[in-house]
mmCIF file of C-alpha atoms in Angstrom:
data_model
loop_
_atom_site.group_PDB
_atom_site.id
_atom_site.type_symbol
_atom_site.label_atom_id
_atom_site.label_comp_id
_atom_site.label_asym_id
_atom_site.label_seq_id
_atom_site.Cartn_x
_atom_site.Cartn_y
_atom_site.Cartn_z
ATOM 1 C CA MET A 1 0.008 0.083 0.070
ATOM 2 C CA THR A 2 1.443 3.376 -1.036
ATOM 3 C CA ARG A 3 -1.440 5.690 -0.300
ATOM 4 C CA ILE A 4 -4.649 6.029 1.459
ATOM 5 C CA GLU A 5 -7.345 8.443 0.406
ATOM 6 C CA GLY A 6 -10.492 9.440 2.413
ATOM 7 C CA LYS A 7 -13.260 11.936 2.439
ATOM 8 C CA GLU A 8 -15.876 13.235 5.048
ATOM 9 C CA ILE A 9 -19.327 11.953 4.803
ATOM 10 C CA SER A 10 -21.821 13.972 6.794
ATOM 11 C CA ILE A 11 -24.677 11.975 8.814
ATOM 12 C CA ASP A 12 -27.432 14.245 9.094
ATOM 13 C CA GLU A 13 -31.270 14.011 8.483
ATOM 14 C CA LYS A 14 -30.563 13.899 4.638
ATOM 15 C CA ALA A 15 -28.650 10.705 5.205
ATOM 16 C CA GLY A 16 -31.804 8.611 5.475
ATOM 17 C CA SER A 17 -31.853 4.986 7.055
ATOM 18 C CA SER A 18 -30.953 1.436 5.857
ATOM 19 C CA THR A 19 -33.572 -0.996 6.087
ATOM 20 C CA GLU A 20 -30.858 -3.749 6.074
ATOM 21 C CA ILE A 21 -28.971 -2.097 9.014
ATOM 22 C CA GLU A 22 -32.138 -1.485 10.907
ATOM 23 C CA ARG A 23 -32.967 -5.236 10.660
ATOM 24 C CA ILE A 24 -29.592 -6.299 12.018
ATOM 25 C CA VAL A 25 -29.645 -3.602 14.824
ATOM 26 C CA LYS A 26 -33.257 -3.924 16.120
ATOM 27 C CA PRO A 27 -32.833 -7.161 18.166
ATOM 28 C CA TYR A 28 -30.006 -5.703 20.011
ATOM 29 C CA ARG A 29 -31.856 -2.364 20.503
ATOM 30 C CA ASP A 30 -34.967 -4.108 21.696
ATOM 31 C CA LYS A 31 -32.772 -6.215 24.168
ATOM 32 C CA VAL A 32 -31.103 -3.166 25.737
ATOM 33 C CA ASP A 33 -34.541 -1.151 26.037
ATOM 34 C CA GLN A 34 -35.914 -4.016 27.775
ATOM 35 C CA ASP A 35 -33.037 -4.253 30.303
ATOM 36 C CA LEU A 36 -33.000 -0.506 30.555
ATOM 37 C CA ASN A 37 -36.774 -0.242 31.253
ATOM 38 C CA THR A 38 -36.667 -2.935 34.041
ATOM 39 C CA VAL A 39 -38.342 -1.524 37.231
ATOM 40 C CA LEU A 40 -36.014 -1.828 40.248
ATOM 41 C CA ALA A 41 -37.692 0.189 42.888
ATOM 42 C CA TYR A 42 -40.240 2.915 43.683
ATOM 43 C CA ALA A 43 -39.918 6.435 44.593
ATOM 44 C CA PRO A 44 -42.873 7.793 46.658
ATOM 45 C CA GLU A 45 -41.994 11.368 45.911
ATOM 46 C CA THR A 46 -39.664 13.133 43.583
ATOM 47 C CA LEU A 47 -35.919 13.572 44.613
ATOM 48 C CA ASP A 48 -34.306 16.657 43.010
ATOM 49 C CA LYS A 49 -31.213 18.761 43.074
ATOM 50 C CA ASN A 50 -32.839 21.787 44.728
ATOM 51 C CA GLY A 51 -31.279 23.225 47.834
ATOM 52 C CA GLN A 52 -28.903 25.747 49.363
ATOM 53 C CA TRP A 53 -26.356 23.438 50.993
ATOM 54 C CA GLN A 54 -27.913 19.944 50.496
ATOM 55 C CA THR A 55 -30.433 18.213 48.368
ATOM 56 C CA THR A 56 -32.612 15.036 48.555
ATOM 57 C CA MET A 57 -30.817 13.809 45.353
ATOM 58 C CA GLY A 58 -27.349 14.584 46.931
ATOM 59 C CA ASN A 59 -28.227 13.017 50.145
ATOM 60 C CA LEU A 60 -29.347 9.880 48.623
ATOM 61 C CA PHE A 61 -26.293 9.472 46.380
ATOM 62 C CA ALA A 62 -23.749 10.246 49.026
ATOM 63 C CA ASP A 63 -25.423 7.943 51.405
ATOM 64 C CA VAL A 64 -25.680 5.045 48.893
ATOM 65 C CA ALA A 65 -22.053 5.627 47.947
ATOM 66 C CA MET A 66 -21.088 5.426 51.615
ATOM 67 C CA GLN A 67 -23.234 2.222 52.143
ATOM 68 C CA TYR A 68 -22.304 0.349 49.032
ATOM 69 C CA GLY A 69 -18.522 1.593 48.880
ATOM 70 C CA ASN A 70 -18.171 0.390 52.391
ATOM 71 C CA LYS A 71 -19.193 -3.132 51.471
ATOM 72 C CA VAL A 72 -16.017 -3.291 49.178
ATOM 73 C CA PHE A 73 -13.662 -1.141 51.291
ATOM 74 C CA GLU A 74 -14.390 -3.098 54.524
ATOM 75 C CA LYS A 75 -13.846 -6.434 52.698
ATOM 76 C CA ARG A 76 -10.629 -5.448 50.981
ATOM 77 C CA GLU A 77 -9.040 -3.190 53.470
ATOM 78 C CA GLY A 78 -10.749 -3.896 56.870
ATOM 79 C CA LYS A 79 -11.407 -0.137 57.236
ATOM 80 C CA LYS A 80 -14.501 2.028 57.004
ATOM 81 C CA ILE A 81 -15.213 5.130 54.995
ATOM 82 C CA ASP A 82 -15.676 8.040 57.222
ATOM 83 C CA ILE A 83 -16.837 10.649 54.706
ATOM 84 C CA VAL A 84 -18.177 10.760 51.138
ATOM 85 C CA MET A 85 -18.082 13.829 48.972
ATOM 86 C CA LEU A 86 -19.145 14.016 45.451
ATOM 87 C CA ASN A 87 -20.062 16.790 43.039
ATOM 88 C CA HIS A 88 -23.328 18.442 42.505
ATOM 89 C CA GLY A 89 -22.823 18.704 38.720
ATOM 90 C CA GLY A 90 -22.058 14.946 38.490
ATOM 91 C CA ILE A 91 -25.855 14.226 39.097
ATOM 92 C CA ARG A 92 -27.252 14.869 35.752
ATOM 93 C CA THR A 93 -31.037 14.417 36.589
ATOM 94 C CA ILE A 94 -33.733 13.721 39.230
ATOM 95 C CA ILE A 95 -35.608 10.737 40.414
ATOM 96 C CA PRO A 96 -39.264 11.686 39.559
ATOM 97 C CA LYS A 97 -41.920 10.146 41.474
ATOM 98 C CA GLY A 98 -42.934 6.643 40.494
ATOM 99 C CA ASP A 99 -41.374 3.570 39.192
ATOM 100 C CA VAL A 100 -37.375 3.887 39.238
ATOM 101 C CA THR A 101 -35.892 1.806 36.349
ATOM 102 C CA THR A 102 -32.259 0.765 35.306
ATOM 103 C CA ARG A 103 -32.426 3.564 32.740
ATOM 104 C CA ALA A 104 -32.906 5.991 35.577
ATOM 105 C CA ALA A 105 -29.347 5.073 37.061
ATOM 106 C CA PHE A 106 -27.746 5.701 33.469
ATOM 107 C CA GLU A 107 -29.568 8.914 33.393
ATOM 108 C CA ILE A 108 -28.391 10.067 36.758
ATOM 109 C CA MET A 109 -24.809 8.891 36.292
ATOM 110 C CA PRO A 110 -24.106 8.697 32.487
ATOM 111 C CA PHE A 111 -20.314 8.771 33.113
ATOM 112 C CA GLU A 112 -17.879 5.906 33.732
ATOM 113 C CA ASN A 113 -16.745 7.177 36.926
ATOM 114 C CA SER A 114 -15.540 4.808 39.704
ATOM 115 C CA MET A 115 -15.419 5.212 43.365
ATOM 116 C CA VAL A 116 -12.045 5.705 45.163
ATOM 117 C CA VAL A 117 -11.323 6.215 48.789
ATOM 118 C CA CYS A 118 -8.670 8.638 49.986
ATOM 119 C CA ALA A 119 -6.796 8.788 53.309
ATOM 120 C CA MET A 120 -6.760 12.218 54.407
ATOM 121 C CA ASN A 121 -5.795 13.880 57.713
ATOM 122 C CA GLY A 122 -8.054 16.315 59.586
ATOM 123 C CA ALA A 123 -6.392 19.405 58.348
ATOM 124 C CA THR A 124 -6.939 18.279 54.711
ATOM 125 C CA VAL A 125 -10.704 17.509 55.583
ATOM 126 C CA MET A 126 -10.818 21.049 56.680
ATOM 127 C CA GLU A 127 -9.654 22.148 53.159
ATOM 128 C CA LEU A 128 -12.534 20.112 51.801
ATOM 129 C CA ILE A 129 -14.995 21.855 54.095
ATOM 130 C CA ASN A 130 -13.564 25.245 53.172
ATOM 131 C CA TYR A 131 -13.901 24.479 49.430
ATOM 132 C CA PHE A 132 -17.674 23.354 50.024
ATOM 133 C CA ILE A 133 -18.357 26.707 51.792
ATOM 134 C CA ALA A 134 -16.510 28.743 49.162
ATOM 135 C CA GLU A 135 -18.205 27.055 46.339
ATOM 136 C CA LYS A 136 -21.761 27.576 47.581
ATOM 137 C CA LYS A 137 -22.908 24.535 45.868
ATOM 138 C CA PRO A 138 -24.855 21.604 47.501
ATOM 139 C CA HIS A 139 -22.215 18.873 46.683
ATOM 140 C CA PRO A 140 -23.425 15.625 47.886
ATOM 141 C CA LEU A 141 -22.016 14.892 51.451
ATOM 142 C CA SER A 142 -22.388 12.023 53.890
ATOM 143 C CA GLY A 143 -20.582 11.340 57.298
ATOM 144 C CA LEU A 144 -19.725 14.936 57.811
ATOM 145 C CA THR A 145 -21.747 17.671 59.541
ATOM 146 C CA PHE A 146 -21.003 21.338 60.165
ATOM 147 C CA THR A 147 -22.515 24.905 60.930
ATOM 148 C CA ILE A 148 -21.349 27.785 58.875
ATOM 149 C CA ASP A 149 -21.133 30.887 61.175
ATOM 150 C CA LYS A 150 -21.856 34.476 60.180
ATOM 151 C CA ASN A 151 -18.353 34.826 59.087
ATOM 152 C CA GLY A 152 -18.555 31.987 56.505
ATOM 153 C CA VAL A 153 -16.373 29.876 58.876
ATOM 154 C CA ALA A 154 -17.160 26.195 59.610
ATOM 155 C CA LYS A 155 -17.859 25.161 63.346
ATOM 156 C CA ASN A 156 -19.254 22.319 65.217
ATOM 157 C CA ILE A 157 -17.669 19.885 62.662
ATOM 158 C CA LEU A 158 -18.332 16.345 63.285
ATOM 159 C CA VAL A 159 -17.154 13.274 61.349
ATOM 160 C CA GLN A 160 -19.533 10.278 61.980
ATOM 161 C CA GLY A 161 -20.825 12.162 65.115
ATOM 162 C CA LYS A 162 -17.396 12.880 66.541
ATOM 163 C CA PRO A 163 -15.339 16.325 66.621
ATOM 164 C CA ILE A 164 -12.762 16.431 63.791
ATOM 165 C CA GLU A 165 -9.102 15.858 64.869
ATOM 166 C CA ASP A 166 -6.365 17.480 62.843
ATOM 167 C CA GLY A 167 -3.868 14.658 63.042
ATOM 168 C CA LYS A 168 -6.385 11.773 62.623
ATOM 169 C CA ILE A 169 -6.614 9.910 59.383
ATOM 170 C CA TYR A 170 -10.110 9.860 57.721
ATOM 171 C CA TYR A 171 -11.109 7.763 54.805
ATOM 172 C CA VAL A 172 -12.901 9.894 52.204
ATOM 173 C CA GLY A 173 -14.905 8.457 49.431
ATOM 174 C CA THR A 174 -15.198 10.139 46.140
ATOM 175 C CA ASN A 175 -15.109 9.537 42.363
ATOM 176 C CA ASP A 176 -11.927 9.296 40.271
ATOM 177 C CA TYR A 177 -12.664 12.413 38.316
ATOM 178 C CA LEU A 178 -12.705 14.499 41.521
ATOM 179 C CA TYR A 179 -9.655 12.700 42.860
ATOM 180 C CA ASN A 180 -7.764 13.628 39.622
ATOM 181 C CA GLY A 181 -8.679 17.546 40.199
ATOM 182 C CA GLY A 182 -11.981 17.628 38.621
ATOM 183 C CA ASP A 183 -14.118 20.573 39.724
ATOM 184 C CA ASN A 184 -10.821 21.922 41.137
ATOM 185 C CA MET A 185 -11.062 19.600 44.130
ATOM 186 C CA LEU A 186 -7.243 19.714 44.520
ATOM 187 C CA PHE A 187 -7.359 18.725 48.255
ATOM 188 C CA PHE A 188 -7.814 15.069 47.252
ATOM 189 C CA LYS A 189 -4.236 14.833 45.771
ATOM 190 C CA LYS A 190 -2.967 15.625 49.334
ATOM 191 C CA SER A 191 -4.390 12.247 50.541
ATOM 192 C CA THR A 192 -1.637 9.796 51.889
ATOM 193 C CA ALA A 193 -3.223 6.775 50.256
ATOM 194 C CA LYS A 194 -5.694 6.151 47.576
ATOM 195 C CA TYR A 195 -7.910 2.983 47.257
ATOM 196 C CA ASP A 196 -9.541 2.139 43.823
ATOM 197 C CA LEU A 197 -12.620 0.288 44.556
ATOM 198 C CA ASP A 198 -13.311 -0.571 40.956
ATOM 199 C CA TYR A 199 -16.967 -0.014 41.409
ATOM 200 C CA LYS A 200 -18.751 2.342 39.134
ATOM 201 C CA LEU A 201 -21.083 4.870 40.664
ATOM 202 C CA ARG A 202 -23.685 3.932 38.228
ATOM 203 C CA ASN A 203 -23.469 0.345 39.342
ATOM 204 C CA ILE A 204 -23.597 1.484 43.027
ATOM 205 C CA LEU A 205 -27.069 3.133 42.169
ATOM 206 C CA ILE A 206 -28.297 0.022 40.295
ATOM 207 C CA ASP A 207 -27.232 -2.290 43.231
ATOM 208 C CA TYR A 208 -29.085 0.012 45.593
ATOM 209 C CA PHE A 209 -32.138 0.168 43.605
ATOM 210 C CA LYS A 210 -32.377 -3.572 43.205
ATOM 211 C CA ASP A 211 -32.117 -3.787 47.108
ATOM 212 C CA ALA A 212 -34.109 -0.887 48.136
ATOM 213 C CA ASP A 213 -37.580 -1.370 46.833
ATOM 214 C CA THR A 214 -38.701 1.956 48.039
ATOM 215 C CA ILE A 215 -36.524 5.102 47.627
ATOM 216 C CA PRO A 216 -36.620 7.512 50.685
ATOM 217 C CA ALA A 217 -36.215 11.343 50.581
ATOM 218 C CA THR A 218 -33.613 12.037 53.214
ATOM 219 C CA ARG A 219 -33.780 15.402 54.808
ATOM 220 C CA ASP A 220 -31.494 15.338 57.856
ATOM 221 C CA VAL A 221 -29.630 18.435 58.304
ATOM 222 C CA ARG A 222 -26.015 18.146 57.496
ATOM 223 C CA ILE A 223 -24.908 21.646 56.770
ATOM 224 C CA SER A 224 -26.651 24.460 58.736
ATOM 225 C CA GLN A 225 -25.922 28.294 58.377
ATOM 226 C CA GLU A 226 -26.137 30.991 61.108
ATOM 227 C CA LYS A 227 -28.428 33.961 60.460
#
């Protein structure tokens, strides 16, 4: 071979469809649709992304990541996850009232992000908290509670219900995108150890939906603000 030539072929509404290709693809499409439309659970009310510091969608996602990530982390490492922090923008849609299908998990988390756990000291967790306050976004958070005072400073900080300690090592669950600096969460890079769970967040949701039957709307106060 001495030369390869090519040209761009635009695929738009003018391209039309091929009956032969459609015949080949249809059985696979039908099977995928059947799997995606399988009902896994039920939501008595809509879970959404609305909220100043936390949301029903964020609470659910962080709690589920904590619960199901721990199953892997405890088995592999004999340790427990203390905190989970994900990103508000990573949740791409809501869970409307009604049946919850496999498709819902793909719509909520269309990315291939996997869960990782970082070992971080209390001082670095404080950086996480300061980032949270500065961003003013309801990033999904579990295992960590605090109050924001009138000066925008965190106080009454509790990890798993206990006061935070600067020198203590905490295991913080997140996703690989954030660990690698996504959304400018650079504090994750200061972790002293990283554990890849090889567990996609989407699969965590699917596993939870299969087990849950009914999806609750959790509204406990995790971040409060003085007025």
